[in-house]
Coordinates of C-alpha atoms and ligand atoms in Angstrom, one line a residue:
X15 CA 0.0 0.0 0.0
X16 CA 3.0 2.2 0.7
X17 CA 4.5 2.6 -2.5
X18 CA 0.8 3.5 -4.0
X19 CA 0.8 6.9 -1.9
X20 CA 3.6 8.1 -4.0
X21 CA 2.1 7.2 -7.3
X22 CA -0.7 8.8 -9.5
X23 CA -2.9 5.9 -11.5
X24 CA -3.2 6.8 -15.1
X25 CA -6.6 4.8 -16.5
X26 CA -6.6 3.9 -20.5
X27 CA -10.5 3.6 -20.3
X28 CA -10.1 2.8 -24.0
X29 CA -8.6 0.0 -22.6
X30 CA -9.1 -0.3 -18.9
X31 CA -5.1 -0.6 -18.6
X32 CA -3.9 1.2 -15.5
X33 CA -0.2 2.8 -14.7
X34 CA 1.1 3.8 -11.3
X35 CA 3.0 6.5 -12.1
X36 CA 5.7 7.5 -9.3
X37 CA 5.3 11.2 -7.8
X38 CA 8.7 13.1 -6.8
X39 CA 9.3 15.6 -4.8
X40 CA 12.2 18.5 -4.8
X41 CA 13.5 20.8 -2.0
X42 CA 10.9 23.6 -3.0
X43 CA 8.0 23.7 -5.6
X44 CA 6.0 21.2 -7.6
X45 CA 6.3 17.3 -7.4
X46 CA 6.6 15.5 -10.6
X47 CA 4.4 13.0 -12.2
X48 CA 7.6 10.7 -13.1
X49 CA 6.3 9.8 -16.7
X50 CA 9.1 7.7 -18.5
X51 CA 7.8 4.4 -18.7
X52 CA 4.3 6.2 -19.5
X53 CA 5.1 5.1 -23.6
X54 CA 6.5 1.9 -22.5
X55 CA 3.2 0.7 -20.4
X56 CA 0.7 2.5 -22.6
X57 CA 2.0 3.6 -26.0
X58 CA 1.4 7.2 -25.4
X59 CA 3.6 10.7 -24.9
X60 CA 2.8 12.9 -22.8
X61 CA 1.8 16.4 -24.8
X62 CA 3.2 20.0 -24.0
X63 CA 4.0 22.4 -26.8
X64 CA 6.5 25.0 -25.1
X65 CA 6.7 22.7 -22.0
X66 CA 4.8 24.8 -19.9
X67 CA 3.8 21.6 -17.7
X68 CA 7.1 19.6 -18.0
X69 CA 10.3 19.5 -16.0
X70 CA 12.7 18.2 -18.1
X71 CA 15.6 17.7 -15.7
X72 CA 16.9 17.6 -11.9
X73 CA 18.5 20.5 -10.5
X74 CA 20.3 22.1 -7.7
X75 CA 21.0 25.6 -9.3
X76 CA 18.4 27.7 -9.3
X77 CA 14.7 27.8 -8.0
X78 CA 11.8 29.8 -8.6
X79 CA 8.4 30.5 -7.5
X80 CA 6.6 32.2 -9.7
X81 CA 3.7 33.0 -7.5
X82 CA 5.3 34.2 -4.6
X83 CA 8.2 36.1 -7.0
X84 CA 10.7 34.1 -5.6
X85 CA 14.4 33.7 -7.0
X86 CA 17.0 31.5 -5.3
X87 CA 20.6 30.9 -6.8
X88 CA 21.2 27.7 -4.9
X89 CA 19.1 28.7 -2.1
X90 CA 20.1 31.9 -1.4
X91 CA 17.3 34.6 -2.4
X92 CA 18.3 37.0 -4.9
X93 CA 17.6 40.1 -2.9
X94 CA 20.7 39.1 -0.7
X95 CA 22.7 38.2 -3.6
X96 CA 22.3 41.5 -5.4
X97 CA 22.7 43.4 -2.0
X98 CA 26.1 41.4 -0.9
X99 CA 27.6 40.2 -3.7
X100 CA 29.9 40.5 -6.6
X101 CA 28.9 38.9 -9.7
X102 CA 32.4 37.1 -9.2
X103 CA 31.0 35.4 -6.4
X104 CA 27.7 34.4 -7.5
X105 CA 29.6 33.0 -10.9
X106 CA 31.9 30.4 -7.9
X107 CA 28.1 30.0 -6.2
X108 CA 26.4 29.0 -9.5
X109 CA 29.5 26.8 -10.3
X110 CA 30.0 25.1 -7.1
X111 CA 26.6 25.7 -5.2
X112 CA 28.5 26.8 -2.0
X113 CA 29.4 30.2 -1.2
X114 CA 33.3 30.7 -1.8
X115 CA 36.2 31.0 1.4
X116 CA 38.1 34.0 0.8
X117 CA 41.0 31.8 -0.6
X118 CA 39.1 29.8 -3.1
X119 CA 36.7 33.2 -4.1
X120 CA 40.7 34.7 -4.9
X121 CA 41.7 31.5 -6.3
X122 CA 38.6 31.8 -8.9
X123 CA 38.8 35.5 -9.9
X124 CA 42.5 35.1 -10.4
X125 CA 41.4 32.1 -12.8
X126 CA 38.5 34.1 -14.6
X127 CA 40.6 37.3 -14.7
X128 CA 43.8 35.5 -16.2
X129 CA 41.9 34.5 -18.9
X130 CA 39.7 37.3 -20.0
X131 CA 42.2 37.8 -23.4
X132 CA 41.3 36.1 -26.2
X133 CA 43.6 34.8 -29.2
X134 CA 44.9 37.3 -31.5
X135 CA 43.0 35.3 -34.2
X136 CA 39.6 35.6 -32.6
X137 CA 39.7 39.5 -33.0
X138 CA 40.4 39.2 -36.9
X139 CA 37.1 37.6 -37.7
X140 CA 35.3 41.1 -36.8
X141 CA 36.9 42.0 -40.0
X142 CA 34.8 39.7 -41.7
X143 CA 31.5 41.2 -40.3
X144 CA 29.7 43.8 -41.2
X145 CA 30.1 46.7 -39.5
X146 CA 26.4 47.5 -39.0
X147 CA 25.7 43.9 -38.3
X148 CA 23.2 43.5 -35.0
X149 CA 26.0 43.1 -32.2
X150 CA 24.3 39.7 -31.2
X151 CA 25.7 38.4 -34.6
X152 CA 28.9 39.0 -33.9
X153 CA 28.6 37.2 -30.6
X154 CA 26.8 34.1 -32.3
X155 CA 30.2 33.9 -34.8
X156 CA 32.9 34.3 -32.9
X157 CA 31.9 32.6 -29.7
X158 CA 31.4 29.1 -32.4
X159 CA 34.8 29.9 -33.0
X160 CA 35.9 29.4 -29.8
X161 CA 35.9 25.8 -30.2
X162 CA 38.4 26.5 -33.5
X163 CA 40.4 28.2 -31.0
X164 CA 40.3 26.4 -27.7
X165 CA 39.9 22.9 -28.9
X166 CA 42.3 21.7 -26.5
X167 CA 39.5 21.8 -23.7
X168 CA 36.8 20.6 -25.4
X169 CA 36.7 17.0 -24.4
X170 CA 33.4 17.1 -22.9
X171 CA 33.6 13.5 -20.7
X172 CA 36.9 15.4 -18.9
X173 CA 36.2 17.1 -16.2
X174 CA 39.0 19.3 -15.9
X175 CA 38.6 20.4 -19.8
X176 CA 35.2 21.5 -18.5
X177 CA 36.1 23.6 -15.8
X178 CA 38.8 25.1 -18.1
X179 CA 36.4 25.6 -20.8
X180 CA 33.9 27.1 -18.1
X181 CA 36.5 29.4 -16.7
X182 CA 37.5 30.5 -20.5
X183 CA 33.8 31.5 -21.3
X184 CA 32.7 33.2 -18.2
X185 CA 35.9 34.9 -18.5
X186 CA 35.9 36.3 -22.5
X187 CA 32.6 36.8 -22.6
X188 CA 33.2 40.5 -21.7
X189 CA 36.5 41.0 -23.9
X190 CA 33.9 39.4 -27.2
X191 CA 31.0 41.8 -26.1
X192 CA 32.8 44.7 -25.6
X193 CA 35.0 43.4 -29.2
X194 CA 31.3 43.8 -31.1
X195 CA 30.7 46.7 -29.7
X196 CA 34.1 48.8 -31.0
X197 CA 33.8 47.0 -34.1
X198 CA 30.4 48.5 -34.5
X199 CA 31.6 51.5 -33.5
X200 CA 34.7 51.3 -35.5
X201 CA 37.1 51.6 -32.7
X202 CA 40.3 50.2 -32.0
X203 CA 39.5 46.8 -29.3
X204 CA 40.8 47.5 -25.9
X205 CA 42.6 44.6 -24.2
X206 CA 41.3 43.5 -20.3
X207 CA 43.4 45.2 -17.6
X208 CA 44.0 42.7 -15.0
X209 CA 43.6 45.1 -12.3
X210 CA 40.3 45.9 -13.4
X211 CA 37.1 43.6 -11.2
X212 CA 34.5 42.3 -13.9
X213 CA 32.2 44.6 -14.7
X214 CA 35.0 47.9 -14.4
X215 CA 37.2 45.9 -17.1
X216 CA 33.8 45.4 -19.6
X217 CA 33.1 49.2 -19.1
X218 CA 36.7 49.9 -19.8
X219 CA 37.0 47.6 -22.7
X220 CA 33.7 49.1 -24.2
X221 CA 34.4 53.0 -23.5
X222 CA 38.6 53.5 -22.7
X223 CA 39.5 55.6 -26.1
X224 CA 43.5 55.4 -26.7
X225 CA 43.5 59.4 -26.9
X226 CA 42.9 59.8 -23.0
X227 CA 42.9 58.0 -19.7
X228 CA 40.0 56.5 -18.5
X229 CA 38.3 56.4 -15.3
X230 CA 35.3 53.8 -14.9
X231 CA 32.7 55.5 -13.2
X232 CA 31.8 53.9 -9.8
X233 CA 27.8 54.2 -10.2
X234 CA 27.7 52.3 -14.0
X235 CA 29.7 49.6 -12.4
X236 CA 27.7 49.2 -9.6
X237 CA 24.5 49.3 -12.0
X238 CA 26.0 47.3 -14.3
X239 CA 27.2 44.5 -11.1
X240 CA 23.7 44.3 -10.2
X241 CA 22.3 43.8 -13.7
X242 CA 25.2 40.7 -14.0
X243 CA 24.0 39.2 -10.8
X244 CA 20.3 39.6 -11.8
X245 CA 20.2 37.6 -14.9
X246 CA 23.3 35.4 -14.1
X247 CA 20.4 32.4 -14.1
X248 CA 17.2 31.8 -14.4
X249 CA 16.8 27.9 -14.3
X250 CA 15.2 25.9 -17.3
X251 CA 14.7 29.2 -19.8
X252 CA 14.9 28.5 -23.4
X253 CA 18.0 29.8 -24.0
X254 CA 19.3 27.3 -20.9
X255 CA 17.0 24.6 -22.4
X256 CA 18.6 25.4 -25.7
X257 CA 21.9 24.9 -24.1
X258 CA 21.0 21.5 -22.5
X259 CA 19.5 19.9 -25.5
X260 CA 22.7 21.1 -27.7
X261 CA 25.3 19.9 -25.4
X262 CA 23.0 16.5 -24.2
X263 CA 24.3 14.8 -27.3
X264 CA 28.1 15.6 -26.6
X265 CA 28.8 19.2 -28.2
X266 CA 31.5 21.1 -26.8
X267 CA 30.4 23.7 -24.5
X268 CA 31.4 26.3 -27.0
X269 CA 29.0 25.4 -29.5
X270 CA 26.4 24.9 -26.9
X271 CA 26.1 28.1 -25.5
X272 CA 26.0 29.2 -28.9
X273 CA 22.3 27.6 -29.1
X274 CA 22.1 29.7 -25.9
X275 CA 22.9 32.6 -27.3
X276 CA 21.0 32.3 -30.5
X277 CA 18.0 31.4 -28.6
X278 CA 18.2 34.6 -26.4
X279 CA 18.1 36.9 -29.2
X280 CA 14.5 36.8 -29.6
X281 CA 12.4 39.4 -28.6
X282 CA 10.1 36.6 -26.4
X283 CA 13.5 36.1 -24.5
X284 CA 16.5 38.0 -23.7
X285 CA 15.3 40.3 -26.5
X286 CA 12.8 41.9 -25.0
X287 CA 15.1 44.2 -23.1
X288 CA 15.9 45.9 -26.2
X289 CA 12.6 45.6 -27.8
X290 CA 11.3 47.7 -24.4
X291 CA 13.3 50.6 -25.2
X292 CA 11.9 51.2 -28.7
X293 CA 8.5 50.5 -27.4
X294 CA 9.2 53.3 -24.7
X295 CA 10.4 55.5 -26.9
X296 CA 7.7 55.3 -29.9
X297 CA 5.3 56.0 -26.6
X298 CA 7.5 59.1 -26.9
X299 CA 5.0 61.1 -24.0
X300 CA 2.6 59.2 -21.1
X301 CA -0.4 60.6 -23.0
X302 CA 0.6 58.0 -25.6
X303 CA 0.2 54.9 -23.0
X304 CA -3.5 54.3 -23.3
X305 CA -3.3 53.8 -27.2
X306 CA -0.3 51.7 -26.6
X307 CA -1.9 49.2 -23.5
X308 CA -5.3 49.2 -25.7
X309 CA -2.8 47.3 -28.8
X310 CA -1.9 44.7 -26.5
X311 CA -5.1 44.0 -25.1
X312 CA -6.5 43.5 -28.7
X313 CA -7.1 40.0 -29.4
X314 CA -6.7 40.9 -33.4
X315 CA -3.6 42.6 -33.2
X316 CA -0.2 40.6 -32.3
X317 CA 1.3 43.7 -30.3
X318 CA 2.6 42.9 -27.0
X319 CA 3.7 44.8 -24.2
X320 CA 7.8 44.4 -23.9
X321 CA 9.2 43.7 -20.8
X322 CA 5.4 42.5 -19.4
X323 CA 4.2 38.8 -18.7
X324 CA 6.2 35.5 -17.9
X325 CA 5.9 31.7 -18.2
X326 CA 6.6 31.3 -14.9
X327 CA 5.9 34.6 -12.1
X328 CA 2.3 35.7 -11.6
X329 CA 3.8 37.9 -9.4
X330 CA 6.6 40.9 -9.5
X331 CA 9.6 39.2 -11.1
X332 CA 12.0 40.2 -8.2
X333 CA 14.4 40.7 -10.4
X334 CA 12.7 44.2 -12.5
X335 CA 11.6 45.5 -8.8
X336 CA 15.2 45.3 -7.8
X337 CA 16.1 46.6 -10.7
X338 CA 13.3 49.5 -10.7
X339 CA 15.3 50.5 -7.3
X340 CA 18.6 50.2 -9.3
X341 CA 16.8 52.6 -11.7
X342 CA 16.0 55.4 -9.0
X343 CA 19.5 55.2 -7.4
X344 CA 21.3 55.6 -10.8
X345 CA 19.6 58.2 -12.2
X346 CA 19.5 59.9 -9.1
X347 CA 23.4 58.9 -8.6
X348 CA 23.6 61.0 -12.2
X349 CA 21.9 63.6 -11.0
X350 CA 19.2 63.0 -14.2
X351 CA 16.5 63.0 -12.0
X352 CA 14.7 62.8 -15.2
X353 CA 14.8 60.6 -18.0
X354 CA 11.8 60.6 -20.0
X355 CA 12.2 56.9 -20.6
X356 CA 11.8 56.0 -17.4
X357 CA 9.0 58.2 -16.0
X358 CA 7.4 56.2 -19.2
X359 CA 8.2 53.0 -18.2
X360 CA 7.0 54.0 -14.5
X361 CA 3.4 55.1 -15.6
X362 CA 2.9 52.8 -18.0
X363 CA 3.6 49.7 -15.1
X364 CA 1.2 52.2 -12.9
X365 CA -1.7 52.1 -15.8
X366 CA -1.3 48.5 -16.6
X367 CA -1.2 46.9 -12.8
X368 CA -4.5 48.8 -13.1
X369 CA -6.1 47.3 -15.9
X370 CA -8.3 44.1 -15.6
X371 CA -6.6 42.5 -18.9
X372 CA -3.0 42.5 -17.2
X373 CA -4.2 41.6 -13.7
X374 CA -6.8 38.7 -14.4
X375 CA -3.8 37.3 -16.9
X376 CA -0.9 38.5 -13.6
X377 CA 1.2 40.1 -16.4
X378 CA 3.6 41.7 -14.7
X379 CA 7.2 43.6 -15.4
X380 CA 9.7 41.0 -15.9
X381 CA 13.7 41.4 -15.7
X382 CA 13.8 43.3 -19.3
X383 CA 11.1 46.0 -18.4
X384 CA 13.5 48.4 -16.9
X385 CA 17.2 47.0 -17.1
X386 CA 17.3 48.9 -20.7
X387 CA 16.9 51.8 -19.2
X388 CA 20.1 51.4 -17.0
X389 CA 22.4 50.1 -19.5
X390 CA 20.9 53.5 -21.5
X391 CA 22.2 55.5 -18.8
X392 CA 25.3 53.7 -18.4
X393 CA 25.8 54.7 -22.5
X394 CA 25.3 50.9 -23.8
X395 CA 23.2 51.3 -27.0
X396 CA 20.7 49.6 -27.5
X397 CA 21.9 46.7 -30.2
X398 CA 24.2 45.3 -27.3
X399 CA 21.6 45.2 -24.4
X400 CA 20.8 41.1 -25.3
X401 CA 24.6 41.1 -26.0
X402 CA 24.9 42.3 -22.0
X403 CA 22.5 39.9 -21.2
X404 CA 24.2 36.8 -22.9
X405 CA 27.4 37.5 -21.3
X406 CA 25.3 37.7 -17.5
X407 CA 23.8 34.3 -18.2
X408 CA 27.1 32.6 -19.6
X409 CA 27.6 31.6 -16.0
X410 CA 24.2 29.8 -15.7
X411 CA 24.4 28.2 -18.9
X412 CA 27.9 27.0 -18.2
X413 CA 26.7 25.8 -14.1
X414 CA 23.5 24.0 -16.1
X415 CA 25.7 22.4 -18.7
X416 CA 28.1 20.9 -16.0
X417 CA 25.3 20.2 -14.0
X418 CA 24.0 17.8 -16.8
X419 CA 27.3 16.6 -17.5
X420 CA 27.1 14.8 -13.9
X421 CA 23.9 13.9 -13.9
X422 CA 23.6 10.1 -14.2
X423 CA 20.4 10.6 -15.8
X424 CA 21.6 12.6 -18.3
X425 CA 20.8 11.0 -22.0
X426 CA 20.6 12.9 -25.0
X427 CA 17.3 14.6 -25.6
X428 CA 15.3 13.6 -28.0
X429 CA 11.7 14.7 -27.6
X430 CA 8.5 12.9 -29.5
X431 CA 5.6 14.9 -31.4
X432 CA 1.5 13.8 -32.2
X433 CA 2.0 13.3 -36.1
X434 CA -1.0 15.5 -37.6
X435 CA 0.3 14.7 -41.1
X436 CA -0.7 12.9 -44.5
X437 CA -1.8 9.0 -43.7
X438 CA 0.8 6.2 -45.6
X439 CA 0.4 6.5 -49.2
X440 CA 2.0 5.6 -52.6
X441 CA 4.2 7.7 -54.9
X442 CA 2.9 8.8 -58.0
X443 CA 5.0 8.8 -61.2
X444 CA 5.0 13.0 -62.0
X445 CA 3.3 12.0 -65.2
X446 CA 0.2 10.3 -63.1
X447 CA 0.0 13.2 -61.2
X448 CA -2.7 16.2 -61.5
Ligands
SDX523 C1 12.8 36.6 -20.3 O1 11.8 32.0 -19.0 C2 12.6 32.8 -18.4 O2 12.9 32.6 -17.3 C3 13.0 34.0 -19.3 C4 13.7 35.1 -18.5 C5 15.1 34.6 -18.1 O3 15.7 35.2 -17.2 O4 15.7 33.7 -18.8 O5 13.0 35.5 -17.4 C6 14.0 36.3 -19.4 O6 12.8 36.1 -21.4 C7 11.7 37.5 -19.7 C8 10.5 37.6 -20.7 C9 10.9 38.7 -21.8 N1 9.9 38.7 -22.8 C10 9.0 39.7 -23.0 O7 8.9 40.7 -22.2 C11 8.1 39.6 -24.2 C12 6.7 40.0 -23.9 N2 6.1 38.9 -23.0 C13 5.6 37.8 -23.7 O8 5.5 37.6 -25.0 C14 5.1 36.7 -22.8 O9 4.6 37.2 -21.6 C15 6.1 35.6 -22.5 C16 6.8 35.1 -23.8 C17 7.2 36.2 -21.6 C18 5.4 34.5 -21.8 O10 4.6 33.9 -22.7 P1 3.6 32.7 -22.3 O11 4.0 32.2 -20.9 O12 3.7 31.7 -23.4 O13 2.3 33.3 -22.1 P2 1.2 33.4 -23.3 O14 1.9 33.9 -24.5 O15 0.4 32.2 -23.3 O16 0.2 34.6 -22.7 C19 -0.8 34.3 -21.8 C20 -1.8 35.4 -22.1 C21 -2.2 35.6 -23.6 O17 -3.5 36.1 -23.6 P3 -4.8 35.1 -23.8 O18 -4.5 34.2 -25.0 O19 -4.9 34.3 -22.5 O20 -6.0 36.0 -24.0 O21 -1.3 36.7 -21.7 C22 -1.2 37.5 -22.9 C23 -1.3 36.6 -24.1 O22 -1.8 37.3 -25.2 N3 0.1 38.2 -22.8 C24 0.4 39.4 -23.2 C25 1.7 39.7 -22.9 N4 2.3 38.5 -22.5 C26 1.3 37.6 -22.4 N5 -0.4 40.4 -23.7 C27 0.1 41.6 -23.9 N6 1.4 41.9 -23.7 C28 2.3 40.9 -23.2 N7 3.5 41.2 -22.9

């Protein structure tokens, strides 16, 4: 009788056949219905276009509860985290699901900061771009190459190439980003000063000009810190999924996060933060909200309302209220009390919270409502805000990846479909046909 109270019964009344399917239970959250033998016993997949009642893994990274707008990064809440910690630190968390000693947290910024050059050979393939190419593209190219360039760490069933390979991404993420920027721009690349923390070397490697000193300014990097720690993970997104999938059949971890970051670059996903900009600014003036909230309440017209909604909170994703607060203190930091954008962005969360369509549907602002509006400020334009965003989540597509890669249930993924398609039938000779 026992092991029945941890199983569901599934009934085939076509059939009568029965299966007890075993329940599981996590740390936090929702159970699972344990469904793998469910084809097996019965012949039938389970159905779930854009999984939005699946778990398809394990994990001990990150958790979320979407109703209560919680976010923990291997259980400590993100509020903490973005209050007390350097994205350094939460990049050893996410990795090694402890929080760091001082010798091993020194240990593993030395290791991330002695690799943040890349080859010599990397930085010619901007040439081959063009110039006016979406940053984003630039990333997807030369991060592929990677694994033409660092091949020596790619054997995924080693576990120190993995750590190597880990510590190589999280730490040239920023020296690519802040490449496609300057290539855009049609700057000379900077090179990563060693004395420089994470987020003060990208802002140096982005903006430093060869014609004077520079001088990071202390409030971008703080902004920029908490935007890193914010969106380091965000368990089982589709860019993470992306990642997972890619890597599950053996890819190197370089061509893996490449599915990552190609799957990030659409407006539904890391996007958005871009995509919440222009929106803001073809509101142009507050007056314009009403017409804009009326669009993407209109069941006939695809607009939506960037930087609103999420799979998974019905609630405040913590992450845009902390960044909101970031907001304030930044622009109040710069002494612009006022940036049109983001009185904007403030009225137009005031006058949607209010309407019945957003709140009986609990769309929300999620992380990309208001982080465009600090990397604005900081002087980040608006092509590389997904770029900023990719190199914030290499760490949690990198933890995931090695996460999988010592999982014992790991197997290659390989999901099933319902065929809807044309019943068996002959070919016909082209001069049979109609
Ligand atoms: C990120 O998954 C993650 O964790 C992602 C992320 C991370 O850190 O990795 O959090 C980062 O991607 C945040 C989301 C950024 N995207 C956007 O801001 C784009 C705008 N939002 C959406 O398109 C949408 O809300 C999604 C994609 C975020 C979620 O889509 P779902 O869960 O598939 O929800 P849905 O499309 O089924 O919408 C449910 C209803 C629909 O209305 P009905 O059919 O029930 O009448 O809500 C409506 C939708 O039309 N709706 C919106 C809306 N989002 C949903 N209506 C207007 N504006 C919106 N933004």
């Amino acid at each position: 009788m026992a092991e029945k109270q941890n199983t569901v019964t599934i009934t085939d009344n076509r059939s009568g056949k029965k299966v007890d399917i075993p329940i599981q239970h996590g740390t936090h959250g929702s159970g699972v219905f344990d469904v793998r033998k469910m084809y097996s016993e019965l012949g039938m997949f389970t159905y779930d276009p854009g999984f939005v009642s699946t778990a398809t893994c394990s994990s001990y990274i990150t958790y979320i509860d979407g109703d209560e707008g919680i976010l923990l990064y291997r259980g400590y809440p993100i509020e903490q985290l973005a209050e007390k910690s350097s994205y350094i630190e939460v990049c050893y968390l996410l990795l090694n699901g402890h929080l760091p000693s001082a010798a091993q947290l020194e240990t593993f910024r030395c290791n991330i900061t002695c690799h943040t050059m890349v080859h010599e050979g990397m930085r010619r393939f901007y040439s081959g771009f063009r110039h006016d190419a979406h940053p984003m593209a630039f990333m997807l190219g030369c991060v592929g190459a990677m694994s033409s360039f660092y091949h020596d760490s790619t054997d995924v069933t080693n576990p120190r190439h993995r750590e190597i390979s880990a510590h190589r991404l999280i730490a040239k993420m920023p020296t690519l980003a802040a490449d496609s920027y300057r290539y855009s721009m049609g700057l000379p690349f900077n090179f990563p000063k060693n004395k420089l923390d994470y987020s003060d070397n990208f802002l140096y490697m982005m903006f430093a000009l060869p014609t004077d000193d520079y001088e990071v300014n202390p409030v971008h990097a703080k902004a920029l810190r908490t935007i890193l720690i914010l969106h380091a993970d965000h368990e089982q997104n589709a860019s993470t999924s992306s990642v997972r999938l890619a890597s599950s059949s053996g890819a190197n971890p370089f061509a893996s996060v490449c599915a990552g970051i190609a799957s990030l670059w659409g407006p539904a996903h890391g996007g958005a933060n871009e995509a919440v900009i222009k929106t803001l600014e073809e509101i142009g003036e507050a007056k314009n909200i009403p017409k804009f909230v009326a669009r993407a309440k209109d069941k006939d017209d695809p607009y939506r309302l960037m930087g609103f909604g999420h799979r998974i909170y019905k609630n405040f994703d913590p992450r845009a209220t902390l960044i909101r607060d970031a907001c304030h203190e930044l622009l109040n930091d710069l002494g612009e009390q006022q940036d049109p954008l983001f009185e904007i962005a403030l009225e137009l969360e005031r006058i949607a919270l209010e309407d019945d369509y957003f709140k009986e549907r609990k769309l929300y602002p999620n992380v990309d409502f208001y982080s465009g509006i600090i990397l604005r400020a900081m002087g980040i334009p608006i092509n590389m805000f997904t770029v900023v965003f990719a190199m914030a989540r290499t760490v949690g597509w990198i933890a995931q990846w090695m996460e999988m890669m010592d999982d014992p249930e790991q197997r290659i993924g390989r999901p099933r479909q319902l065929y809807v398609g044309p019943a068996t039938r002959d070919y016909v000779p082209i001069d049979e046909r109609e």
